[in-house]
Coordinates of C-alpha atoms and ligand atoms in Angstrom, one line a residue:
M1 CA -8.0 6.9 -22.8
I2 CA -4.7 5.1 -24.0
N3 CA -3.9 3.0 -27.0
E4 CA -1.5 1.9 -29.2
Q5 CA -1.2 5.1 -31.7
N6 CA -1.1 8.1 -28.8
L7 CA 1.1 5.9 -25.6
D8 CA 4.1 7.7 -26.7
E9 CA 2.3 11.2 -26.3
S10 CA 0.6 10.2 -23.5
I11 CA 3.9 9.1 -21.7
R12 CA 5.3 12.6 -22.4
R13 CA 2.2 14.3 -20.9
L14 CA 2.4 12.0 -17.8
R15 CA 6.6 13.3 -17.3
A16 CA 5.1 16.6 -18.4
G17 CA 3.5 16.5 -15.1
D18 CA 0.0 16.4 -16.9
R19 CA -2.5 15.3 -14.2
V20 CA -5.0 14.3 -17.0
A21 CA -2.7 12.2 -18.4
L22 CA -1.6 10.4 -14.9
A23 CA -5.0 9.7 -13.9
Q24 CA -5.7 7.7 -17.9
A25 CA -2.0 5.9 -17.1
M26 CA -3.2 4.2 -14.2
T27 CA -6.7 4.0 -15.0
L28 CA -4.4 1.8 -17.7
V29 CA -2.7 0.8 -15.6
E30 CA -5.5 -1.2 -12.8
S31 CA -7.7 -2.8 -16.1
Q32 CA -8.0 -5.4 -16.7
L33 CA -8.5 -6.1 -19.9
S34 CA -5.8 -8.2 -21.8
R35 CA -4.7 -5.6 -24.2
H36 CA -4.4 -3.4 -21.9
Q37 CA -2.1 -5.1 -19.9
M38 CA -0.2 -5.4 -23.0
L39 CA 0.2 -1.4 -22.9
S40 CA 0.9 -1.1 -19.4
Q41 CA 3.3 -3.4 -19.8
Q42 CA 5.0 -1.1 -22.1
L43 CA 4.1 1.6 -20.4
L44 CA 6.3 0.9 -17.3
D45 CA 9.0 -0.5 -18.5
T46 CA 9.1 3.2 -20.1
I47 CA 9.0 5.3 -17.2
M48 CA 10.6 2.6 -14.5
P49 CA 14.2 4.7 -15.6
A50 CA 12.0 7.7 -14.3
T51 CA 10.6 6.0 -10.9
G52 CA 12.0 5.4 -8.0
R53 CA 12.7 9.0 -6.2
A54 CA 10.2 10.4 -4.3
M55 CA 8.9 9.2 -0.6
R56 CA 6.3 6.3 -0.1
I57 CA 4.7 7.3 2.7
G58 CA 1.3 4.4 3.5
I59 CA -0.4 6.4 6.3
T60 CA -3.4 4.3 8.3
G61 CA -6.4 4.6 11.1
T62 CA -9.6 3.3 11.4
P63 CA -12.8 5.5 10.0
G64 CA -13.0 9.2 11.7
A65 CA -9.7 9.1 13.2
G66 CA -9.0 12.2 11.0
K67 CA -6.9 10.5 7.9
S68 CA -9.2 13.2 5.3
T69 CA -8.1 16.2 8.0
F70 CA -5.1 15.3 8.3
L71 CA -3.5 14.6 4.9
N72 CA -5.1 17.6 3.6
T73 CA -3.2 19.8 6.3
F74 CA -0.2 18.0 5.6
G75 CA -0.6 17.6 2.1
M76 CA -1.3 21.8 2.4
L77 CA 1.9 22.0 4.3
L78 CA 3.6 20.3 2.0
V79 CA 3.0 21.6 -1.0
S80 CA 3.8 25.0 1.2
L81 CA 7.4 23.9 1.0
G82 CA 7.5 23.4 -2.9
K83 CA 6.7 19.3 -3.2
R84 CA 4.4 18.0 -5.5
V85 CA 1.7 15.3 -3.6
A86 CA 0.3 12.4 -4.6
V87 CA -2.2 11.3 -2.8
I88 CA -3.4 7.4 -3.5
A89 CA -6.9 7.1 -1.8
V90 CA -7.9 3.0 -1.2
D91 CA -11.1 2.8 -0.6
P92 CA -12.2 0.4 0.6
S93 CA -15.9 0.6 1.0
S94 CA -16.3 -0.1 -3.3
P95 CA -14.4 -3.4 -4.0
L96 CA -15.4 -3.4 -7.4
S97 CA -13.5 -1.6 -10.4
G98 CA -14.7 1.8 -11.3
G99 CA -17.7 2.7 -8.0
S100 CA -14.7 4.3 -6.1
L101 CA -16.9 6.9 -3.2
L102 CA -15.4 10.2 -3.9
G103 CA -16.0 10.8 0.0
D104 CA -12.2 11.0 0.8
K105 CA -11.2 13.8 -2.5
T106 CA -13.8 15.9 -1.4
R107 CA -13.1 16.0 2.1
M108 CA -9.8 17.0 0.9
T109 CA -10.8 20.4 -0.2
E110 CA -8.3 22.6 0.0
L111 CA -5.4 20.1 -1.4
A112 CA -7.8 18.4 -3.6
R113 CA -7.4 22.3 -5.5
A114 CA -3.9 23.0 -4.8
D115 CA -2.1 22.1 -8.5
A116 CA 1.0 20.7 -7.0
A117 CA -1.1 17.9 -6.0
F118 CA -2.7 14.7 -7.4
I119 CA -5.3 13.0 -5.1
R120 CA -6.3 9.5 -6.6
P121 CA -9.2 7.3 -4.9
V122 CA -8.8 3.6 -5.7
P123 CA -10.8 0.7 -4.6
S124 CA -9.5 -1.9 -2.2
G125 CA -8.2 -5.4 -4.0
G126 CA -12.1 -7.5 -3.4
A127 CA -12.0 -10.2 -2.1
T128 CA -9.3 -10.2 0.9
G129 CA -9.9 -6.3 1.8
G130 CA -6.3 -5.5 0.6
I131 CA -5.6 -3.2 -1.8
S132 CA -5.0 -2.9 -5.6
P133 CA -2.0 -5.6 -6.5
H134 CA -1.3 -2.8 -8.5
A135 CA -0.8 -0.1 -6.0
G136 CA 3.0 0.1 -6.0
E137 CA 2.8 0.7 -10.0
L138 CA 0.4 3.4 -9.7
I139 CA 3.7 4.6 -7.0
L140 CA 5.3 4.7 -9.3
L141 CA 3.2 6.2 -11.7
C142 CA 3.2 9.3 -9.8
E143 CA 6.9 9.6 -9.4
A144 CA 7.4 9.5 -13.2
A145 CA 5.1 12.2 -13.0
N146 CA 7.6 14.0 -11.3
Y147 CA 5.8 14.7 -7.6
D148 CA 8.4 14.4 -4.5
V149 CA 5.7 12.4 -2.2
V150 CA 3.6 9.6 -2.6
I151 CA 1.2 8.6 0.2
V152 CA -0.6 5.6 0.5
E153 CA -3.8 5.9 2.6
T154 CA -6.1 3.1 4.2
V155 CA -8.4 2.7 6.9
G156 CA -6.8 0.3 9.4
V157 CA -8.3 -3.0 8.8
G158 CA -8.1 -6.2 7.9
Q159 CA -4.9 -7.3 5.0
S160 CA -5.3 -3.8 3.3
E161 CA -2.3 -2.1 6.6
T162 CA 0.4 -5.2 6.5
E163 CA -0.3 -5.1 2.0
V164 CA 0.1 -0.9 2.0
A165 CA 3.6 -0.6 5.0
G166 CA 4.2 -3.4 2.4
I167 CA 4.8 -1.0 -0.6
V168 CA 5.7 2.3 0.9
D169 CA 8.9 3.3 3.1
C170 CA 7.3 5.2 6.3
F171 CA 3.9 3.8 7.6
V172 CA 2.5 6.2 9.6
S173 CA -0.2 4.9 11.5
L174 CA -3.3 7.9 13.1
Q175 CA -4.6 6.9 15.9
I176 CA -7.0 8.7 18.4
G177 CA -6.8 8.6 22.0
G178 CA -9.0 7.6 24.6
G179 CA -11.3 5.1 24.8
G180 CA -9.2 1.8 24.8
D181 CA -8.2 2.5 21.7
E182 CA -4.2 2.8 22.1
L183 CA -4.7 -0.7 24.0
Q184 CA -6.5 -2.3 20.4
G185 CA -3.6 -0.4 18.7
I186 CA -1.6 -2.1 20.9
K187 CA -2.8 -6.3 20.6
K188 CA -3.0 -5.2 16.5
G189 CA 0.8 -4.9 16.6
I190 CA 0.9 -0.9 15.4
M191 CA 3.6 -1.0 17.3
E192 CA 5.7 -3.0 15.3
M193 CA 4.2 -2.4 11.8
A194 CA 4.8 1.6 12.3
D195 CA 7.9 3.9 12.1
I196 CA 5.4 7.3 13.0
I197 CA 2.3 6.8 15.1
V198 CA 1.0 9.9 15.6
I199 CA -2.3 10.3 17.7
N200 CA -4.5 13.2 16.1
K201 CA -7.1 15.3 17.5
D202 CA -4.7 17.0 20.1
D203 CA -7.3 19.2 20.7
G204 CA -9.5 21.5 23.3
D205 CA -10.6 17.9 25.6
N206 CA -9.2 15.8 23.8
R207 CA -5.6 16.4 25.2
A208 CA -5.5 14.9 28.3
A209 CA -6.6 11.8 27.0
V210 CA -4.6 11.9 23.6
A211 CA -1.3 12.5 26.3
I212 CA -1.8 9.1 28.1
A213 CA -2.4 7.4 24.8
R214 CA 1.2 9.1 24.0
Q215 CA 2.2 7.9 28.0
I216 CA 0.7 4.3 26.8
Y217 CA 2.8 3.9 23.5
D218 CA 5.5 5.1 23.8
S219 CA 5.8 3.1 27.2
A220 CA 4.8 -0.2 24.7
L221 CA 7.3 0.8 22.1
A222 CA 10.2 0.8 25.7
I223 CA 9.7 -3.0 24.9
V224 CA 8.6 -4.4 22.7
R225 CA 10.8 -6.0 19.2
H226 CA 11.6 -2.8 16.5
K227 CA 11.2 -3.3 12.6
Y228 CA 14.6 -1.7 12.1
P229 CA 17.4 -2.3 15.4
Q230 CA 18.3 1.8 14.1
W231 CA 15.0 3.9 13.9
R232 CA 13.3 3.6 17.5
P233 CA 9.0 4.6 16.6
A234 CA 8.4 8.0 16.9
V235 CA 5.2 8.5 18.6
L236 CA 3.8 12.8 18.2
S237 CA 0.3 14.0 18.6
C238 CA -1.2 16.3 16.2
S239 CA -4.5 18.2 15.7
A240 CA -5.6 18.1 11.8
L241 CA -8.1 20.6 12.7
E242 CA -6.5 22.4 14.2
K243 CA -3.3 23.0 11.9
R244 CA -1.5 21.9 14.6
G245 CA 1.7 19.3 15.5
I246 CA 1.5 19.1 11.6
E247 CA 5.3 20.3 11.2
D248 CA 6.9 18.2 13.6
V249 CA 5.0 14.5 11.5
W250 CA 6.9 16.6 8.4
Q251 CA 9.9 16.8 10.2
A252 CA 10.2 12.4 11.5
I253 CA 9.2 11.7 7.8
V254 CA 12.9 13.9 7.2
H255 CA 14.3 12.3 10.4
F256 CA 13.4 9.1 8.9
Y257 CA 14.6 8.9 5.7
D258 CA 18.2 10.4 6.5
V259 CA 18.6 7.8 9.0
M260 CA 17.4 4.9 6.5
A261 CA 18.8 6.2 3.6
K262 CA 22.5 6.9 5.6
S263 CA 21.9 3.3 6.4
G264 CA 21.6 2.0 3.1
R265 CA 18.2 -0.1 4.7
L266 CA 16.4 2.5 2.3
Q267 CA 18.1 1.0 -0.7
L268 CA 17.6 -2.7 0.4
L269 CA 13.6 -1.8 1.4
R270 CA 12.5 -0.8 -1.8
Q271 CA 14.5 -4.1 -3.7
Q272 CA 12.9 -6.4 -1.2
Q273 CA 9.7 -5.0 -2.3
T274 CA 10.3 -5.7 -5.6
V275 CA 11.2 -8.8 -4.6
T276 CA 8.5 -9.9 -2.5
W277 CA 5.9 -8.4 -5.0
L278 CA 6.8 -10.5 -8.1
R279 CA 7.6 -13.6 -5.3
K280 CA 3.7 -13.2 -4.9
Q281 CA 2.8 -12.4 -8.3
V282 CA 4.6 -15.6 -9.4
E283 CA 2.9 -17.7 -7.6
E284 CA -0.1 -16.7 -7.5
E285 CA 0.4 -17.0 -11.3
A286 CA 1.8 -21.1 -10.5
M287 CA -1.6 -21.0 -8.7
R288 CA -3.9 -19.8 -11.9
Q289 CA -2.3 -21.6 -14.1
L290 CA -2.8 -25.7 -12.9
Y291 CA -6.6 -25.0 -11.6
A292 CA -6.8 -23.9 -15.5
H293 CA -5.8 -27.5 -16.0
R294 CA -8.8 -29.5 -15.4
A295 CA -7.9 -32.7 -14.6
F296 CA -5.4 -31.5 -12.1
R297 CA -8.4 -29.1 -11.0
E298 CA -9.6 -32.9 -9.9
D299 CA -7.1 -34.5 -8.3
F300 CA -6.6 -31.3 -6.6
N301 CA -10.1 -31.2 -5.3
Q302 CA -10.7 -34.9 -4.6
T303 CA -7.9 -34.4 -2.5
L304 CA -9.2 -32.0 -0.4
D305 CA -12.4 -33.9 -0.3
E306 CA -11.2 -37.1 1.3
V307 CA -8.6 -35.2 3.7
K308 CA -11.6 -32.8 5.0
N309 CA -13.6 -36.7 5.4
H310 CA -10.7 -37.4 7.9
Q311 CA -10.5 -39.8 4.9
Q312 CA -6.4 -39.6 4.7
A313 CA -4.1 -37.2 6.7
P314 CA -3.5 -33.9 5.3
R315 CA 0.0 -35.1 4.5
T316 CA -1.1 -37.9 2.9
G317 CA -3.4 -35.4 0.7
L318 CA 0.3 -33.6 0.3
Q319 CA 2.0 -36.1 -0.9
H320 CA -0.2 -37.6 -3.5
I321 CA -0.4 -33.4 -5.5
R322 CA 3.1 -33.7 -4.8
E323 CA 3.4 -37.1 -6.6
Y324 CA 0.2 -36.0 -9.3
L325 CA 3.4 -32.7 -9.9
Q326 CA 6.5 -33.9 -10.7
H327 CA 4.4 -36.8 -12.3
H328 CA 2.6 -34.8 -14.6
Y329 CA 3.8 -31.3 -15.0
F330 CA 7.6 -32.0 -13.7
A331 CA 8.9 -35.6 -14.8
Q332 CA 12.5 -35.3 -16.1
Ligands
GDP1 P1 -11.2 9.9 8.3 O1 -12.4 8.7 7.8 O2 -10.4 9.1 9.2 O3 -10.7 10.2 6.8 O4 -11.9 11.2 9.0 P2 -11.7 12.7 8.8 O5 -11.2 13.4 7.9 O6 -13.1 11.9 8.0 O7 -12.7 13.1 10.2 C1 -13.7 12.5 10.8 C2 -13.7 13.8 11.7 O8 -13.4 13.7 12.9 C3 -14.3 14.8 11.4 O9 -15.9 15.4 11.9 C4 -13.4 15.8 11.7 O10 -13.4 18.1 11.7 C5 -12.7 15.4 13.2 N1 -11.6 16.4 12.8 C6 -10.0 15.4 12.4 N2 -8.8 15.3 12.1 C7 -9.5 16.5 13.4 C8 -9.0 16.6 14.3 O11 -7.3 17.2 14.3 N3 -8.9 17.2 15.4 C9 -10.6 17.4 16.1 N4 -11.1 17.5 17.2 N5 -11.3 16.6 15.2 C10 -11.2 16.5 14.0

C-alpha cells in the first residue's frame, strides 16, 4: 500500500509503467479514508504534468453485446501496433468497493496476459448506478503510467453511459442487430451521444440483421442533430469473435481524433470535462457542508414537509430557504 514514506518511490515506479504501482495508486485514489485522500492529492498533483497524452475512449453496450470479446480483440490489435492499452472496466453489478467481479478480466484473457496491457475492474458509483467520481482520476493515473490508449468500459444502463461520455474523448457504442435493438438505441439517444456506433456480431446468421441495423442507424443519423458540427458519427460493423472489422473501428477512432484535434475541439472538450467535474464536486460539497449543519437540516426538512403536504407552494419553500441562507450564511 502507498504511504507517506514510499510515495515518491511509488510515483517513480508508476511513471516507469509498473503495473503493481499503478494498481496501488488506483486503490489509493478510490479510497474514502481522509489520510488516503491527502496522499491521493499529493500523488495526483505530482503526476499532473505527465497526463493528458492518451486517447481516452469510452465503450458501452448492453450486457451480452460483446464488450469483453471486442475489447480483447481490439486491445490485442492495439498491442500489435505497439500501443500500451489500459482498460478501466466499470462493473455495475458491484456497487460496493472491493467486491468487483473479475468477470471482465477473465473474459479478456489474451489481453489480460499481454505485457503492454492493464485491466482494472472498478465498482460502479453506488446509489445512482453511475460511475465512480474518481474514474477520471484513474484515467490520469494510466496516462502517467504511459498508456497510449485508455478505455473506459461500462454497461449501457442508467447514469453510467452519460457519465462515461463525460470523461472520455471518443464515445463508442457497441450494439447488436436484430430484435429491434436499433430502435431501442435510437430511443435512448445513442446517436446524440455516440461518436462511433459499432454493430457487433456481424457473422454467420446475424449478417442480414446487422446490415439492416446499420441502415437504420445511418438514416437516423441523417436527421438527428450531431454532437459536433465537424463530426458525423460513423456507423460500422464488426465481428469481435471472428476478429473482422476491428481495424476499421480503430481507423474511425484515429480519424475522429484527427478531426477533433485539428479543429481545436479536443482541447476544448478536455477543458470542459475538468470544469464540469469540478463544478459538480463543488456543488455536492456545498450541499454536504450545509447538511452537516443541524439547524439548516431541520429547517430544510420542515420546508420539504410543508411543500409535500401542500401547505405552501414549492416556490414559497424556495424563497424561505433562500432567506434562511442569506440570513444565516451569506449576510453582508
Ligand atoms: P459483454 O457482456 O458485452 O461483455 O459481452 P461478452 O463479450 O461477454 O459476449 C457475450 C456473448 O456474445 C459471448 O457468448 C460471446 O462469445 C458472444 N460474442 C461476442 N462477440 C461476438 C461476435 O462478434 N459474434 C458472435 N457470434 N458472438 C459474439
